[in-house]
Short mmCIF file of N, CA and C in Angstrom, two decimals:
data_model
loop_
_atom_site.label_atom_id
_atom_site.label_comp_id
_atom_site.label_asym_id
_atom_site.label_seq_id
_atom_site.Cartn_x
_atom_site.Cartn_y
_atom_site.Cartn_z
N UNK A 204 -9.71 11.73 12.47
CA UNK A 204 -9.54 11.84 13.91
C UNK A 204 -8.14 11.37 14.25
N UNK A 205 -7.50 12.01 15.15
CA UNK A 205 -6.15 11.67 15.58
C UNK A 205 -6.23 11.06 16.96
N UNK A 206 -5.58 9.92 17.13
CA UNK A 206 -5.52 9.28 18.43
C UNK A 206 -4.07 9.33 18.88
N UNK A 207 -3.81 9.92 20.00
CA UNK A 207 -2.45 10.02 20.51
C UNK A 207 -2.24 8.95 21.56
N UNK A 208 -1.20 8.17 21.39
CA UNK A 208 -0.86 7.12 22.34
C UNK A 208 0.42 7.53 23.04
N UNK A 209 0.40 7.62 24.35
CA UNK A 209 1.58 8.05 25.06
C UNK A 209 1.80 9.53 24.80
N UNK A 210 3.04 9.98 24.97
CA UNK A 210 3.33 11.40 24.81
C UNK A 210 3.59 11.79 23.36
N UNK A 211 4.13 10.87 22.54
CA UNK A 211 4.56 11.30 21.22
C UNK A 211 4.15 10.34 20.11
N UNK A 212 3.32 9.35 20.36
CA UNK A 212 2.93 8.39 19.32
C UNK A 212 1.68 8.88 18.62
N UNK A 213 1.63 8.69 17.32
CA UNK A 213 0.50 9.13 16.52
C UNK A 213 -0.04 7.93 15.77
N UNK A 214 -1.35 7.74 15.78
CA UNK A 214 -1.99 6.61 15.11
C UNK A 214 -3.06 7.15 14.18
N UNK A 215 -2.91 6.89 12.89
CA UNK A 215 -3.86 7.38 11.91
C UNK A 215 -3.99 6.33 10.83
N UNK A 216 -5.21 6.06 10.36
CA UNK A 216 -5.36 5.27 9.15
C UNK A 216 -5.69 6.23 8.04
N UNK A 217 -5.15 5.96 6.86
CA UNK A 217 -5.33 6.88 5.76
C UNK A 217 -5.25 6.10 4.48
N UNK A 218 -6.33 6.00 3.77
CA UNK A 218 -6.35 5.29 2.50
C UNK A 218 -5.86 6.23 1.41
N UNK A 219 -5.18 5.68 0.42
CA UNK A 219 -4.63 6.45 -0.68
C UNK A 219 -5.74 7.29 -1.32
N UNK A 220 -5.48 8.60 -1.44
CA UNK A 220 -6.41 9.49 -2.09
C UNK A 220 -7.58 9.95 -1.23
N UNK A 221 -7.59 9.62 0.04
CA UNK A 221 -8.72 9.96 0.91
C UNK A 221 -8.25 10.80 2.08
N UNK A 222 -9.19 11.44 2.71
CA UNK A 222 -8.89 12.14 3.96
C UNK A 222 -8.67 11.10 5.04
N UNK A 223 -7.97 11.48 6.13
CA UNK A 223 -7.77 10.52 7.22
C UNK A 223 -9.09 9.95 7.71
N UNK A 224 -9.12 8.63 7.88
CA UNK A 224 -10.32 7.95 8.36
C UNK A 224 -10.31 7.92 9.88
N UNK A 225 -11.47 7.97 10.50
CA UNK A 225 -11.53 7.88 11.96
C UNK A 225 -10.99 6.54 12.45
N UNK A 226 -10.34 6.57 13.59
CA UNK A 226 -9.85 5.35 14.21
C UNK A 226 -10.74 5.04 15.40
N UNK A 227 -11.31 3.85 15.43
CA UNK A 227 -12.16 3.43 16.53
C UNK A 227 -11.26 2.92 17.65
N UNK A 228 -11.15 3.68 18.73
CA UNK A 228 -10.23 3.32 19.82
C UNK A 228 -10.76 2.18 20.67
N UNK A 229 -11.96 1.67 20.39
CA UNK A 229 -12.51 0.58 21.18
C UNK A 229 -12.11 -0.78 20.63
N UNK A 230 -11.46 -0.83 19.47
CA UNK A 230 -11.04 -2.10 18.89
C UNK A 230 -9.57 -1.97 18.49
N UNK A 231 -8.88 -3.10 18.28
CA UNK A 231 -7.50 -3.01 17.82
C UNK A 231 -7.45 -2.30 16.47
N UNK A 232 -6.44 -1.49 16.28
CA UNK A 232 -6.30 -0.77 15.02
C UNK A 232 -5.83 -1.72 13.93
N UNK A 233 -6.60 -1.83 12.87
CA UNK A 233 -6.22 -2.63 11.72
C UNK A 233 -5.62 -1.70 10.68
N UNK A 234 -4.62 -2.20 9.97
CA UNK A 234 -4.04 -1.46 8.87
C UNK A 234 -3.62 -0.05 9.29
N UNK A 235 -2.75 0.07 10.25
CA UNK A 235 -2.29 1.37 10.73
C UNK A 235 -0.79 1.39 10.90
N UNK A 236 -0.27 2.59 10.85
CA UNK A 236 1.14 2.84 11.11
C UNK A 236 1.21 3.76 12.33
N UNK A 237 2.11 3.49 13.22
CA UNK A 237 2.35 4.34 14.38
C UNK A 237 3.77 4.87 14.26
N UNK A 238 3.94 6.19 14.34
CA UNK A 238 5.26 6.81 14.18
C UNK A 238 5.57 7.69 15.39
N UNK A 239 6.82 7.64 15.84
CA UNK A 239 7.26 8.48 16.97
C UNK A 239 8.69 8.94 16.73
N UNK A 240 8.97 10.18 16.90
CA UNK A 240 8.00 11.23 17.18
C UNK A 240 7.22 11.57 15.92
N UNK A 241 6.10 12.25 16.07
CA UNK A 241 5.26 12.61 14.93
C UNK A 241 5.82 13.81 14.18
N UNK A 242 6.86 14.44 14.75
CA UNK A 242 7.53 15.56 14.12
C UNK A 242 9.03 15.35 14.27
N UNK A 243 9.78 15.53 13.19
CA UNK A 243 11.23 15.33 13.23
C UNK A 243 11.91 16.31 12.30
N UNK A 244 13.17 16.55 12.54
CA UNK A 244 13.94 17.44 11.68
C UNK A 244 14.59 16.64 10.55
N UNK A 245 14.95 17.30 9.45
CA UNK A 245 15.65 16.60 8.38
C UNK A 245 16.92 15.94 8.93
N UNK A 246 17.15 14.70 8.57
CA UNK A 246 18.28 13.94 9.09
C UNK A 246 18.00 13.25 10.41
N UNK A 247 16.84 13.54 11.00
CA UNK A 247 16.46 12.93 12.28
C UNK A 247 15.92 11.53 12.10
N UNK A 248 15.86 10.80 13.19
CA UNK A 248 15.36 9.43 13.18
C UNK A 248 13.95 9.37 13.75
N UNK A 249 13.14 8.48 13.18
CA UNK A 249 11.81 8.19 13.71
C UNK A 249 11.67 6.69 13.84
N UNK A 250 10.81 6.26 14.75
CA UNK A 250 10.52 4.84 14.93
C UNK A 250 9.11 4.58 14.41
N UNK A 251 8.96 3.52 13.63
CA UNK A 251 7.68 3.18 13.02
C UNK A 251 7.26 1.79 13.44
N UNK A 252 6.00 1.64 13.85
CA UNK A 252 5.41 0.33 14.13
C UNK A 252 4.29 0.10 13.14
N UNK A 253 4.21 -1.12 12.61
CA UNK A 253 3.14 -1.51 11.71
C UNK A 253 2.21 -2.45 12.46
N UNK A 254 0.92 -2.18 12.44
CA UNK A 254 -0.01 -3.09 13.09
C UNK A 254 -0.19 -4.32 12.22
N UNK A 255 -0.92 -5.29 12.70
CA UNK A 255 -1.06 -6.56 12.00
C UNK A 255 -1.70 -6.42 10.64
N UNK A 256 -2.48 -5.36 10.40
CA UNK A 256 -3.14 -5.20 9.12
C UNK A 256 -2.26 -4.61 8.03
N UNK A 257 -1.11 -4.07 8.38
CA UNK A 257 -0.26 -3.42 7.39
C UNK A 257 0.60 -4.45 6.65
N UNK A 258 0.69 -4.29 5.35
CA UNK A 258 1.48 -5.18 4.51
C UNK A 258 2.97 -4.93 4.75
N UNK A 259 3.72 -6.00 4.86
CA UNK A 259 5.16 -5.86 5.01
C UNK A 259 5.74 -5.56 3.64
N UNK A 260 6.56 -4.56 3.57
CA UNK A 260 7.10 -4.11 2.30
C UNK A 260 8.59 -3.86 2.44
N UNK A 261 9.27 -3.71 1.34
CA UNK A 261 10.71 -3.46 1.37
C UNK A 261 11.06 -2.05 1.76
N UNK A 262 10.12 -1.12 1.61
CA UNK A 262 10.41 0.28 1.88
C UNK A 262 9.12 1.01 2.21
N UNK A 263 9.25 2.20 2.75
CA UNK A 263 8.12 3.09 2.97
C UNK A 263 8.29 4.27 2.04
N UNK A 264 7.19 4.96 1.77
CA UNK A 264 7.27 6.16 0.95
C UNK A 264 6.98 7.38 1.80
N UNK A 265 7.57 8.49 1.40
CA UNK A 265 7.32 9.77 2.05
C UNK A 265 6.96 10.75 0.94
N UNK A 266 5.80 11.36 1.04
CA UNK A 266 5.37 12.26 -0.02
C UNK A 266 4.35 13.25 0.46
N UNK A 267 3.93 14.10 -0.47
CA UNK A 267 2.85 15.04 -0.19
C UNK A 267 2.28 15.54 -1.50
N UNK A 268 1.11 16.13 -1.42
CA UNK A 268 0.40 16.60 -2.60
C UNK A 268 0.20 15.49 -3.62
N UNK A 269 -0.01 14.26 -3.13
CA UNK A 269 -0.28 13.13 -4.00
C UNK A 269 0.93 12.57 -4.74
N UNK A 270 2.13 13.03 -4.39
CA UNK A 270 3.34 12.57 -5.07
C UNK A 270 4.30 11.92 -4.08
N UNK A 271 4.90 10.80 -4.49
CA UNK A 271 5.96 10.19 -3.69
C UNK A 271 7.24 10.97 -3.95
N UNK A 272 7.86 11.45 -2.88
CA UNK A 272 9.09 12.22 -3.00
C UNK A 272 10.32 11.43 -2.59
N UNK A 273 10.13 10.48 -1.64
CA UNK A 273 11.26 9.71 -1.13
C UNK A 273 10.84 8.26 -0.88
N UNK A 274 11.82 7.37 -0.94
CA UNK A 274 11.68 5.99 -0.50
C UNK A 274 12.58 5.84 0.71
N UNK A 275 12.07 5.21 1.77
CA UNK A 275 12.82 5.03 3.01
C UNK A 275 12.97 3.54 3.30
N UNK A 276 14.19 3.12 3.62
CA UNK A 276 14.41 1.74 4.05
C UNK A 276 14.81 1.77 5.52
N UNK A 277 14.37 0.78 6.25
CA UNK A 277 14.60 0.71 7.69
C UNK A 277 16.01 0.24 8.00
N UNK A 278 16.49 0.66 9.14
CA UNK A 278 17.77 0.17 9.63
C UNK A 278 17.62 -1.28 10.07
N UNK A 279 18.69 -2.04 9.90
CA UNK A 279 18.72 -3.43 10.34
C UNK A 279 19.95 -3.63 11.21
N UNK A 280 20.17 -4.84 11.66
CA UNK A 280 21.35 -5.11 12.48
C UNK A 280 22.65 -4.92 11.68
N UNK A 281 22.56 -4.94 10.35
CA UNK A 281 23.76 -4.81 9.52
C UNK A 281 23.78 -3.58 8.64
N UNK A 282 22.72 -2.78 8.66
CA UNK A 282 22.66 -1.61 7.78
C UNK A 282 21.94 -0.45 8.46
N UNK A 283 22.41 0.74 8.16
CA UNK A 283 21.77 1.96 8.67
C UNK A 283 20.50 2.24 7.87
N UNK A 284 19.54 2.96 8.45
CA UNK A 284 18.37 3.36 7.67
C UNK A 284 18.83 4.30 6.55
N UNK A 285 18.16 4.23 5.40
CA UNK A 285 18.55 5.06 4.25
C UNK A 285 17.32 5.69 3.63
N UNK A 286 17.54 6.73 2.87
CA UNK A 286 16.49 7.35 2.09
C UNK A 286 17.00 7.56 0.68
N UNK A 287 16.05 7.58 -0.25
CA UNK A 287 16.36 7.75 -1.67
C UNK A 287 15.35 8.73 -2.25
N UNK A 288 15.81 9.69 -3.02
CA UNK A 288 14.89 10.59 -3.71
C UNK A 288 14.15 9.79 -4.78
N UNK A 289 12.86 10.00 -4.90
CA UNK A 289 12.05 9.25 -5.87
C UNK A 289 12.52 9.51 -7.30
N UNK A 290 13.13 10.65 -7.54
CA UNK A 290 13.62 10.96 -8.89
C UNK A 290 14.93 10.24 -9.21
N UNK A 291 15.58 9.66 -8.19
CA UNK A 291 16.89 9.04 -8.39
C UNK A 291 16.89 7.53 -8.44
N UNK A 292 15.80 6.88 -8.06
CA UNK A 292 15.80 5.42 -7.97
C UNK A 292 14.41 4.87 -8.31
N UNK A 293 14.39 3.68 -8.88
CA UNK A 293 13.12 3.00 -9.14
C UNK A 293 12.81 2.09 -7.97
N UNK A 294 11.53 2.02 -7.54
CA UNK A 294 11.17 1.21 -6.37
C UNK A 294 11.56 -0.25 -6.51
N UNK A 295 11.55 -0.80 -7.70
CA UNK A 295 11.88 -2.22 -7.86
C UNK A 295 13.30 -2.53 -7.42
N UNK A 296 14.17 -1.53 -7.39
CA UNK A 296 15.53 -1.75 -6.91
C UNK A 296 15.62 -1.73 -5.40
N UNK A 297 14.52 -1.43 -4.73
CA UNK A 297 14.48 -1.36 -3.26
C UNK A 297 13.64 -2.49 -2.67
N UNK A 298 13.42 -3.54 -3.40
CA UNK A 298 12.49 -4.59 -2.99
C UNK A 298 13.00 -5.47 -1.86
N UNK A 299 14.24 -5.33 -1.44
CA UNK A 299 14.74 -6.14 -0.34
C UNK A 299 13.97 -5.78 0.94
N UNK A 300 13.22 -6.74 1.50
CA UNK A 300 12.43 -6.42 2.69
C UNK A 300 13.30 -5.98 3.86
N UNK A 301 12.96 -4.84 4.43
CA UNK A 301 13.65 -4.37 5.63
C UNK A 301 12.70 -4.27 6.80
N UNK A 302 11.42 -4.54 6.57
CA UNK A 302 10.43 -4.46 7.63
C UNK A 302 9.98 -5.87 8.01
N UNK A 303 10.43 -6.34 9.15
CA UNK A 303 10.06 -7.66 9.64
C UNK A 303 9.33 -7.48 10.96
N UNK A 304 8.13 -8.03 11.06
CA UNK A 304 7.36 -7.90 12.29
C UNK A 304 6.79 -6.50 12.41
N UNK A 305 6.26 -6.21 13.59
CA UNK A 305 5.59 -4.92 13.77
C UNK A 305 6.57 -3.78 14.06
N UNK A 306 7.78 -4.09 14.47
CA UNK A 306 8.76 -3.04 14.75
C UNK A 306 8.94 -2.85 16.23
N UNK A 307 9.53 -1.76 16.63
CA UNK A 307 9.69 -0.54 15.85
C UNK A 307 10.82 -0.66 14.81
N UNK A 308 10.61 0.01 13.69
CA UNK A 308 11.58 0.09 12.62
C UNK A 308 12.14 1.50 12.61
N UNK A 309 13.46 1.61 12.54
CA UNK A 309 14.10 2.92 12.57
C UNK A 309 14.24 3.45 11.14
N UNK A 310 13.74 4.67 10.91
CA UNK A 310 13.84 5.34 9.62
C UNK A 310 14.52 6.68 9.80
N UNK A 311 15.17 7.15 8.74
CA UNK A 311 15.78 8.47 8.77
C UNK A 311 14.98 9.40 7.88
N UNK A 312 14.75 10.62 8.36
CA UNK A 312 14.05 11.64 7.58
C UNK A 312 15.06 12.20 6.58
N UNK A 313 14.71 12.27 5.31
CA UNK A 313 15.65 12.78 4.31
C UNK A 313 16.15 14.18 4.69
N UNK A 314 17.46 14.38 4.55
CA UNK A 314 18.00 15.68 4.94
C UNK A 314 17.67 16.78 3.94
N UNK A 315 17.09 16.42 2.80
CA UNK A 315 16.65 17.42 1.82
C UNK A 315 15.16 17.73 1.93
N UNK A 316 14.47 17.09 2.86
CA UNK A 316 13.02 17.33 3.03
C UNK A 316 12.78 18.75 3.54
N UNK A 317 11.86 19.43 2.89
CA UNK A 317 11.49 20.77 3.31
C UNK A 317 10.50 20.69 4.47
N UNK A 318 10.39 21.76 5.22
CA UNK A 318 9.43 21.81 6.31
C UNK A 318 8.01 21.58 5.78
N UNK A 319 7.22 20.87 6.56
CA UNK A 319 5.83 20.64 6.19
C UNK A 319 5.35 19.28 6.64
N UNK A 320 4.11 18.96 6.32
CA UNK A 320 3.51 17.69 6.69
C UNK A 320 3.53 16.76 5.49
N UNK A 321 4.01 15.54 5.71
CA UNK A 321 4.16 14.53 4.68
C UNK A 321 3.29 13.33 5.01
N UNK A 322 3.06 12.48 4.01
CA UNK A 322 2.39 11.19 4.22
C UNK A 322 3.48 10.12 4.20
N UNK A 323 3.59 9.36 5.28
CA UNK A 323 4.50 8.24 5.41
C UNK A 323 3.67 6.99 5.21
N UNK A 324 3.99 6.19 4.17
CA UNK A 324 3.13 5.07 3.79
C UNK A 324 3.89 3.76 3.64
N UNK A 325 3.22 2.69 4.04
CA UNK A 325 3.63 1.31 3.74
C UNK A 325 2.48 0.73 2.94
N UNK A 326 2.72 0.47 1.66
CA UNK A 326 1.66 0.04 0.75
C UNK A 326 0.63 1.17 0.71
N UNK A 327 -0.63 0.93 1.04
CA UNK A 327 -1.66 1.98 1.01
C UNK A 327 -2.03 2.46 2.40
N UNK A 328 -1.25 2.11 3.38
CA UNK A 328 -1.52 2.50 4.77
C UNK A 328 -0.59 3.64 5.12
N UNK A 329 -1.15 4.77 5.54
CA UNK A 329 -0.35 5.96 5.74
C UNK A 329 -0.61 6.63 7.09
N UNK A 330 0.33 7.47 7.48
CA UNK A 330 0.17 8.34 8.62
C UNK A 330 0.87 9.65 8.29
N UNK A 331 0.72 10.64 9.13
CA UNK A 331 1.35 11.94 8.90
C UNK A 331 2.68 12.01 9.62
N UNK A 332 3.63 12.68 9.00
CA UNK A 332 4.91 12.99 9.61
C UNK A 332 5.21 14.44 9.30
N UNK A 333 5.44 15.23 10.33
CA UNK A 333 5.78 16.64 10.14
C UNK A 333 7.29 16.80 10.18
N UNK A 334 7.81 17.49 9.19
CA UNK A 334 9.23 17.80 9.12
C UNK A 334 9.38 19.28 9.46
N UNK A 335 10.25 19.56 10.42
CA UNK A 335 10.45 20.93 10.87
C UNK A 335 11.89 21.11 11.32
N UNK A 336 12.53 22.13 10.83
CA UNK A 336 13.94 22.42 11.19
C UNK A 336 14.03 23.03 12.56
#
């Protein structure tokens, strides 16, 4: 089930390897990611909020068909948001935490991402992000 907050916010819980789980709108969302806009073009920016249940991590992953294709690091006061192709870097080299608090955290959509729907994940908590030119 998809819960839309405001005009462009998307809230979905999604466990690794499972279909999207229903979100109970009568209680606070645990372990969820909120992304806006829910659709962006390659090279575009998105804002991500992590609810209290989401693990703080050094990076987020962007993938589809069960494969991680990109690692994304958030922008900070001293650094721009960056993306890395999963084939070009090992995650252990990206362990510097860039996600502090719930956000919003600014991420850049990889400019090599093809059109389609991806899973944007922090640890095992995911949401959908549509890439469209």
